[in-house]
JSON list of C-alpha atoms in Angstrom, two decimals:
[
{"chain": "A", "resi": 1, "resn": "MET", "atom": "CA", "xyz": [252.98, 100.27, 20.46]},
{"chain": "A", "resi": 2, "resn": "TYR", "atom": "CA", "xyz": [250.24, 99.32, 22.46]},
{"chain": "A", "resi": 3, "resn": "PRO", "atom": "CA", "xyz": [248.96, 101.62, 24.54]},
{"chain": "A", "resi": 4, "resn": "PRO", "atom": "CA", "xyz": [249.56, 103.05, 27.67]},
{"chain": "A", "resi": 5, "resn": "LYS", "atom": "CA", "xyz": [247.72, 100.25, 30.91]},
{"chain": "A", "resi": 6, "resn": "HIS", "atom": "CA", "xyz": [245.98, 103.19, 32.61]},
{"chain": "A", "resi": 7, "resn": "GLU", "atom": "CA", "xyz": [243.78, 104.25, 29.34]},
{"chain": "A", "resi": 8, "resn": "THR", "atom": "CA", "xyz": [240.68, 103.23, 28.32]},
{"chain": "A", "resi": 9, "resn": "TYR", "atom": "CA", "xyz": [238.81, 102.31, 25.44]},
{"chain": "A", "resi": 10, "resn": "HIS", "atom": "CA", "xyz": [235.46, 102.06, 25.43]},
{"chain": "A", "resi": 11, "resn": "TYR", "atom": "CA", "xyz": [233.97, 99.64, 22.36]},
{"chain": "A", "resi": 12, "resn": "GLN", "atom": "CA", "xyz": [230.11, 100.63, 20.31]},
{"chain": "A", "resi": 13, "resn": "PRO", "atom": "CA", "xyz": [228.63, 97.85, 19.52]},
{"chain": "A", "resi": 14, "resn": "ILE", "atom": "CA", "xyz": [228.80, 97.91, 15.95]},
{"chain": "A", "resi": 15, "resn": "ALA", "atom": "CA", "xyz": [225.06, 97.59, 13.89]},
{"chain": "A", "resi": 16, "resn": "PRO", "atom": "CA", "xyz": [224.30, 94.79, 11.65]},
{"chain": "A", "resi": 17, "resn": "PRO", "atom": "CA", "xyz": [224.93, 95.05, 7.97]},
{"chain": "A", "resi": 18, "resn": "ALA", "atom": "CA", "xyz": [221.22, 95.32, 5.84]},
{"chain": "A", "resi": 19, "resn": "ILE", "atom": "CA", "xyz": [221.33, 91.75, 4.83]},
{"chain": "A", "resi": 20, "resn": "GLY", "atom": "CA", "xyz": [220.67, 90.96, 9.08]},
{"chain": "A", "resi": 21, "resn": "VAL", "atom": "CA", "xyz": [224.58, 88.92, 9.24]},
{"chain": "A", "resi": 22, "resn": "PRO", "atom": "CA", "xyz": [226.12, 89.89, 13.28]},
{"chain": "A", "resi": 23, "resn": "VAL", "atom": "CA", "xyz": [229.28, 91.80, 13.61]},
{"chain": "A", "resi": 24, "resn": "TYR", "atom": "CA", "xyz": [230.25, 91.08, 16.61]},
{"chain": "A", "resi": 25, "resn": "PRO", "atom": "CA", "xyz": [231.84, 94.15, 19.03]},
{"chain": "A", "resi": 26, "resn": "ALA", "atom": "CA", "xyz": [235.80, 94.19, 19.98]},
{"chain": "A", "resi": 27, "resn": "SER", "atom": "CA", "xyz": [234.20, 93.78, 23.58]},
{"chain": "A", "resi": 28, "resn": "MET", "atom": "CA", "xyz": [231.37, 92.55, 24.18]},
{"chain": "A", "resi": 29, "resn": "GLU", "atom": "CA", "xyz": [230.75, 93.98, 28.21]},
{"chain": "A", "resi": 30, "resn": "SER", "atom": "CA", "xyz": [229.96, 97.70, 26.40]},
{"chain": "A", "resi": 31, "resn": "VAL", "atom": "CA", "xyz": [227.40, 96.24, 24.32]},
{"chain": "A", "resi": 32, "resn": "VAL", "atom": "CA", "xyz": [223.84, 97.65, 25.37]},
{"chain": "A", "resi": 33, "resn": "PRO", "atom": "CA", "xyz": [221.17, 95.62, 25.14]},
{"chain": "A", "resi": 34, "resn": "GLN", "atom": "CA", "xyz": [218.54, 97.02, 22.07]},
{"chain": "A", "resi": 35, "resn": "ALA", "atom": "CA", "xyz": [214.43, 95.78, 22.26]},
{"chain": "A", "resi": 36, "resn": "TRP", "atom": "CA", "xyz": [212.97, 93.92, 20.35]},
{"chain": "A", "resi": 37, "resn": "SER", "atom": "CA", "xyz": [211.69, 94.92, 17.20]},
{"chain": "A", "resi": 38, "resn": "SER", "atom": "CA", "xyz": [208.53, 94.01, 17.39]},
{"chain": "A", "resi": 39, "resn": "GLY", "atom": "CA", "xyz": [206.97, 93.07, 20.84]},
{"chain": "A", "resi": 40, "resn": "LEU", "atom": "CA", "xyz": [205.98, 89.02, 21.77]},
{"chain": "A", "resi": 41, "resn": "CYS", "atom": "CA", "xyz": [202.46, 90.09, 21.22]},
{"chain": "A", "resi": 42, "resn": "ASP", "atom": "CA", "xyz": [202.87, 91.63, 17.44]},
{"chain": "A", "resi": 43, "resn": "CYS", "atom": "CA", "xyz": [200.96, 89.56, 14.96]},
{"chain": "A", "resi": 44, "resn": "GLY", "atom": "CA", "xyz": [201.09, 92.22, 12.49]},
{"chain": "A", "resi": 45, "resn": "ASN", "atom": "CA", "xyz": [199.56, 91.95, 9.48]},
{"chain": "A", "resi": 46, "resn": "ASP", "atom": "CA", "xyz": [201.84, 88.94, 8.82]},
{"chain": "A", "resi": 47, "resn": "CYS", "atom": "CA", "xyz": [198.91, 85.88, 8.61]},
{"chain": "A", "resi": 48, "resn": "GLY", "atom": "CA", "xyz": [201.32, 84.08, 7.16]},
{"chain": "A", "resi": 49, "resn": "THR", "atom": "CA", "xyz": [204.27, 83.46, 9.45]},
{"chain": "A", "resi": 50, "resn": "TYR", "atom": "CA", "xyz": [201.00, 82.93, 12.12]},
{"chain": "A", "resi": 51, "resn": "TRP", "atom": "CA", "xyz": [200.05, 79.84, 10.56]},
{"chain": "A", "resi": 52, "resn": "MET", "atom": "CA", "xyz": [202.26, 78.56, 9.57]},
{"chain": "A", "resi": 53, "resn": "THR", "atom": "CA", "xyz": [203.32, 78.25, 13.37]},
{"chain": "A", "resi": 54, "resn": "CYS", "atom": "CA", "xyz": [200.28, 77.99, 14.62]},
{"chain": "A", "resi": 55, "resn": "CYS", "atom": "CA", "xyz": [200.17, 74.67, 11.63]},
{"chain": "A", "resi": 56, "resn": "PHE", "atom": "CA", "xyz": [203.91, 73.73, 11.68]},
{"chain": "A", "resi": 57, "resn": "PRO", "atom": "CA", "xyz": [205.77, 75.15, 14.26]},
{"chain": "A", "resi": 58, "resn": "TYR", "atom": "CA", "xyz": [208.02, 72.92, 13.24]},
{"chain": "A", "resi": 59, "resn": "ILE", "atom": "CA", "xyz": [208.71, 75.61, 9.82]},
{"chain": "A", "resi": 60, "resn": "THR", "atom": "CA", "xyz": [208.83, 77.98, 11.87]},
{"chain": "A", "resi": 61, "resn": "PHE", "atom": "CA", "xyz": [211.24, 76.78, 14.45]},
{"chain": "A", "resi": 62, "resn": "GLY", "atom": "CA", "xyz": [213.93, 75.40, 11.75]},
{"chain": "A", "resi": 63, "resn": "ARG", "atom": "CA", "xyz": [213.81, 78.27, 9.76]},
{"chain": "A", "resi": 64, "resn": "ILE", "atom": "CA", "xyz": [215.22, 80.48, 13.44]},
{"chain": "A", "resi": 65, "resn": "ALA", "atom": "CA", "xyz": [217.58, 78.29, 14.29]},
{"chain": "A", "resi": 66, "resn": "GLU", "atom": "CA", "xyz": [219.37, 77.69, 10.22]},
{"chain": "A", "resi": 67, "resn": "ILE", "atom": "CA", "xyz": [219.57, 81.59, 10.29]},
{"chain": "A", "resi": 68, "resn": "VAL", "atom": "CA", "xyz": [220.89, 81.66, 14.58]},
{"chain": "A", "resi": 69, "resn": "ASP", "atom": "CA", "xyz": [223.67, 78.17, 13.53]},
{"chain": "A", "resi": 70, "resn": "GLN", "atom": "CA", "xyz": [224.98, 80.37, 10.56]},
{"chain": "A", "resi": 71, "resn": "GLY", "atom": "CA", "xyz": [224.33, 77.25, 8.56]},
{"chain": "A", "resi": 72, "resn": "THR", "atom": "CA", "xyz": [225.64, 74.79, 10.16]},
{"chain": "A", "resi": 73, "resn": "THR", "atom": "CA", "xyz": [221.97, 73.26, 10.88]},
{"chain": "A", "resi": 74, "resn": "SER", "atom": "CA", "xyz": [219.81, 72.78, 8.48]},
{"chain": "A", "resi": 75, "resn": "CYS", "atom": "CA", "xyz": [216.36, 74.08, 8.44]},
{"chain": "A", "resi": 76, "resn": "ALA", "atom": "CA", "xyz": [215.39, 70.23, 7.95]},
{"chain": "A", "resi": 77, "resn": "THR", "atom": "CA", "xyz": [217.31, 68.52, 11.03]},
{"chain": "A", "resi": 78, "resn": "SER", "atom": "CA", "xyz": [216.32, 71.74, 13.19]},
{"chain": "A", "resi": 79, "resn": "GLY", "atom": "CA", "xyz": [212.91, 70.70, 12.30]},
{"chain": "A", "resi": 80, "resn": "ALA", "atom": "CA", "xyz": [212.57, 66.96, 12.47]},
{"chain": "A", "resi": 81, "resn": "ILE", "atom": "CA", "xyz": [214.15, 67.48, 16.63]},
{"chain": "A", "resi": 82, "resn": "TYR", "atom": "CA", "xyz": [212.03, 70.18, 17.35]},
{"chain": "A", "resi": 83, "resn": "GLY", "atom": "CA", "xyz": [208.65, 68.45, 15.30]},
{"chain": "A", "resi": 84, "resn": "LEU", "atom": "CA", "xyz": [209.88, 64.39, 17.75]},
{"chain": "A", "resi": 85, "resn": "LEU", "atom": "CA", "xyz": [210.13, 66.55, 20.60]},
{"chain": "A", "resi": 86, "resn": "MET", "atom": "CA", "xyz": [207.07, 68.14, 20.32]},
{"chain": "A", "resi": 87, "resn": "HIS", "atom": "CA", "xyz": [204.79, 64.89, 19.66]},
{"chain": "A", "resi": 88, "resn": "PHE", "atom": "CA", "xyz": [206.24, 62.50, 22.10]},
{"chain": "A", "resi": 89, "resn": "THR", "atom": "CA", "xyz": [207.74, 64.42, 25.07]},
{"chain": "A", "resi": 90, "resn": "GLY", "atom": "CA", "xyz": [206.24, 67.08, 24.84]},
{"chain": "A", "resi": 91, "resn": "PHE", "atom": "CA", "xyz": [209.61, 69.77, 26.10]},
{"chain": "A", "resi": 92, "resn": "HIS", "atom": "CA", "xyz": [209.85, 71.27, 22.13]},
{"chain": "A", "resi": 93, "resn": "TRP", "atom": "CA", "xyz": [209.84, 74.27, 24.50]},
{"chain": "A", "resi": 94, "resn": "ILE", "atom": "CA", "xyz": [213.43, 73.35, 26.07]},
{"chain": "A", "resi": 95, "resn": "TYR", "atom": "CA", "xyz": [214.74, 73.44, 22.75]},
{"chain": "A", "resi": 96, "resn": "SER", "atom": "CA", "xyz": [213.73, 76.38, 21.22]},
{"chain": "A", "resi": 97, "resn": "PHE", "atom": "CA", "xyz": [213.94, 78.79, 23.94]},
{"chain": "A", "resi": 98, "resn": "SER", "atom": "CA", "xyz": [217.72, 77.89, 23.94]},
{"chain": "A", "resi": 99, "resn": "TYR", "atom": "CA", "xyz": [217.50, 79.74, 20.57]},
{"chain": "A", "resi": 100, "resn": "ARG", "atom": "CA", "xyz": [216.17, 82.62, 22.02]},
{"chain": "A", "resi": 101, "resn": "SER", "atom": "CA", "xyz": [219.15, 83.19, 23.91]},
{"chain": "A", "resi": 102, "resn": "LYS", "atom": "CA", "xyz": [221.46, 82.46, 20.97]},
{"chain": "A", "resi": 103, "resn": "LEU", "atom": "CA", "xyz": [219.93, 85.28, 19.04]},
{"chain": "A", "resi": 104, "resn": "ARG", "atom": "CA", "xyz": [219.49, 87.91, 21.41]},
{"chain": "A", "resi": 105, "resn": "ALA", "atom": "CA", "xyz": [222.54, 87.15, 22.39]},
{"chain": "A", "resi": 106, "resn": "GLN", "atom": "CA", "xyz": [223.98, 87.62, 19.03]},
{"chain": "A", "resi": 107, "resn": "TYR", "atom": "CA", "xyz": [222.00, 90.94, 18.25]},
{"chain": "A", "resi": 108, "resn": "SER", "atom": "CA", "xyz": [222.17, 92.61, 22.12]},
{"chain": "A", "resi": 109, "resn": "LEU", "atom": "CA", "xyz": [218.43, 91.66, 22.32]},
{"chain": "A", "resi": 110, "resn": "VAL", "atom": "CA", "xyz": [217.44, 92.13, 25.78]},
{"chain": "A", "resi": 111, "resn": "GLU", "atom": "CA", "xyz": [215.54, 89.52, 27.69]},
{"chain": "A", "resi": 112, "resn": "ASP", "atom": "CA", "xyz": [211.97, 90.76, 27.38]},
{"chain": "A", "resi": 113, "resn": "PRO", "atom": "CA", "xyz": [208.96, 90.33, 29.11]},
{"chain": "A", "resi": 114, "resn": "CYS", "atom": "CA", "xyz": [210.84, 87.27, 31.04]},
{"chain": "A", "resi": 115, "resn": "ASN", "atom": "CA", "xyz": [213.94, 85.07, 30.78]},
{"chain": "A", "resi": 116, "resn": "ASP", "atom": "CA", "xyz": [213.46, 83.14, 27.38]},
{"chain": "A", "resi": 117, "resn": "CYS", "atom": "CA", "xyz": [212.73, 79.97, 29.43]},
{"chain": "A", "resi": 118, "resn": "LEU", "atom": "CA", "xyz": [209.54, 81.09, 30.28]},
{"chain": "A", "resi": 119, "resn": "VAL", "atom": "CA", "xyz": [207.98, 83.11, 27.54]},
{"chain": "A", "resi": 120, "resn": "HIS", "atom": "CA", "xyz": [209.09, 79.33, 25.37]},
{"chain": "A", "resi": 121, "resn": "TRP", "atom": "CA", "xyz": [207.16, 77.92, 28.39]},
{"chain": "A", "resi": 122, "resn": "CYS", "atom": "CA", "xyz": [204.34, 80.10, 28.69]},
{"chain": "A", "resi": 123, "resn": "CYS", "atom": "CA", "xyz": [203.48, 81.38, 24.66]},
{"chain": "A", "resi": 124, "resn": "GLN", "atom": "CA", "xyz": [205.47, 79.16, 22.39]},
{"chain": "A", "resi": 125, "resn": "GLY", "atom": "CA", "xyz": [204.05, 80.38, 19.55]},
{"chain": "A", "resi": 126, "resn": "ARG", "atom": "CA", "xyz": [204.28, 83.96, 19.84]},
{"chain": "A", "resi": 127, "resn": "ALA", "atom": "CA", "xyz": [207.64, 83.80, 20.94]},
{"chain": "A", "resi": 128, "resn": "LEU", "atom": "CA", "xyz": [208.65, 82.04, 17.59]},
{"chain": "A", "resi": 129, "resn": "ARG", "atom": "CA", "xyz": [206.38, 84.78, 16.03]},
{"chain": "A", "resi": 130, "resn": "GLN", "atom": "CA", "xyz": [208.90, 86.97, 17.21]},
{"chain": "A", "resi": 131, "resn": "GLU", "atom": "CA", "xyz": [211.76, 85.61, 16.68]},
{"chain": "A", "resi": 132, "resn": "TYR", "atom": "CA", "xyz": [210.53, 84.72, 13.17]},
{"chain": "A", "resi": 133, "resn": "ARG", "atom": "CA", "xyz": [210.29, 89.24, 12.44]},
{"chain": "A", "resi": 134, "resn": "GLU", "atom": "CA", "xyz": [213.08, 89.85, 14.57]},
{"chain": "A", "resi": 135, "resn": "LEU", "atom": "CA", "xyz": [215.36, 88.26, 11.42]},
{"chain": "A", "resi": 136, "resn": "GLN", "atom": "CA", "xyz": [212.68, 89.37, 8.26]},
{"chain": "A", "resi": 137, "resn": "ASN", "atom": "CA", "xyz": [213.35, 92.94, 10.49]},
{"chain": "A", "resi": 138, "resn": "ARG", "atom": "CA", "xyz": [217.07, 92.68, 10.46]},
{"chain": "A", "resi": 139, "resn": "GLY", "atom": "CA", "xyz": [217.54, 91.63, 6.23]},
{"chain": "A", "resi": 140, "resn": "PHE", "atom": "CA", "xyz": [216.76, 87.86, 6.18]},
{"chain": "A", "resi": 141, "resn": "ASP", "atom": "CA", "xyz": [214.22, 86.22, 4.01]},
{"chain": "A", "resi": 142, "resn": "MET", "atom": "CA", "xyz": [213.71, 83.17, 5.86]},
{"chain": "A", "resi": 143, "resn": "ALA", "atom": "CA", "xyz": [212.78, 81.48, 3.15]},
{"chain": "A", "resi": 144, "resn": "LEU", "atom": "CA", "xyz": [215.90, 80.83, 1.80]},
{"chain": "A", "resi": 145, "resn": "GLY", "atom": "CA", "xyz": [217.64, 79.75, 4.73]},
{"chain": "A", "resi": 146, "resn": "TRP", "atom": "CA", "xyz": [221.24, 80.56, 4.75]},
{"chain": "A", "resi": 147, "resn": "GLN", "atom": "CA", "xyz": [222.81, 80.27, 2.31]},
{"chain": "A", "resi": 148, "resn": "GLY", "atom": "CA", "xyz": [220.45, 81.40, 0.10]},
{"chain": "A", "resi": 149, "resn": "ASN", "atom": "CA", "xyz": [220.51, 85.03, 2.16]},
{"chain": "A", "resi": 150, "resn": "MET", "atom": "CA", "xyz": [224.43, 84.50, 1.82]},
{"chain": "A", "resi": 151, "resn": "ALA", "atom": "CA", "xyz": [224.67, 84.11, -1.75]},
{"chain": "A", "resi": 152, "resn": "ARG", "atom": "CA", "xyz": [222.50, 87.20, -1.59]},
{"chain": "A", "resi": 153, "resn": "ARG", "atom": "CA", "xyz": [224.39, 89.37, -0.03]},
{"chain": "A", "resi": 154, "resn": "GLN", "atom": "CA", "xyz": [227.76, 88.49, -1.73]},
{"chain": "A", "resi": 155, "resn": "GLN", "atom": "CA", "xyz": [225.30, 89.81, -5.23]},
{"chain": "A", "resi": 156, "resn": "ALA", "atom": "CA", "xyz": [224.10, 93.03, -3.91]},
{"chain": "A", "resi": 157, "resn": "MET", "atom": "CA", "xyz": [228.08, 93.39, -2.46]},
{"chain": "A", "resi": 158, "resn": "ALA", "atom": "CA", "xyz": [229.47, 92.55, -6.15]},
{"chain": "A", "resi": 159, "resn": "MET", "atom": "CA", "xyz": [226.71, 94.99, -7.74]},
{"chain": "A", "resi": 160, "resn": "ASN", "atom": "CA", "xyz": [227.91, 97.53, -5.28]},
{"chain": "A", "resi": 161, "resn": "ALA", "atom": "CA", "xyz": [231.47, 97.23, -6.28]},
{"chain": "A", "resi": 162, "resn": "PRO", "atom": "CA", "xyz": [233.16, 100.28, -8.86]},
{"chain": "A", "resi": 163, "resn": "PRO", "atom": "CA", "xyz": [233.59, 98.75, -12.30]},
{"chain": "A", "resi": 164, "resn": "PRO", "atom": "CA", "xyz": [237.03, 97.16, -13.18]},
{"chain": "A", "resi": 165, "resn": "VAL", "atom": "CA", "xyz": [239.61, 99.38, -14.49]},
{"chain": "A", "resi": 166, "resn": "HIS", "atom": "CA", "xyz": [240.98, 98.34, -17.55]},
{"chain": "A", "resi": 167, "resn": "GLY", "atom": "CA", "xyz": [244.71, 99.48, -18.65]},
{"chain": "A", "resi": 168, "resn": "MET", "atom": "CA", "xyz": [244.68, 102.82, -19.59]},
{"chain": "A", "resi": 169, "resn": "MET", "atom": "CA", "xyz": [243.61, 106.06, -21.46]},
{"chain": "A", "resi": 170, "resn": "GLN", "atom": "CA", "xyz": [245.28, 106.32, -24.45]}
]
């Protein structure tokens, strides 16, 4: 039986699993935007990501894009497109801001400090580092890529599974 039409149901957002795979609630209308796990200007103690993004931003972007696209686009492909746009047109920020919007939609993140396009146009490096940290803080090992993270997740689930029952005790 279907519920009567006069009743309304409010769905609560579902927290993402430990490994960081986004889980979508039944209704996106009731999702309350969440704050980013780190600020745009937070660099913390992560010197490796800072220097990688300063020297090779296409690697940082490629890793972000592969995770956000859930493996449908490889790190190499996304990074190459980003690098070509950066070197030949200077409009790489147009490509990268669309991934910030996808990331925000997947995890219900607030559009902060301003709209995604302006964040990437004005603060490209900082935006990439914030997105990279967000995915790390959600349990992704960025160097593994999508497939590596999914394999790790399956292994973790297999280790937590109860042991199989082999016949009856006699």
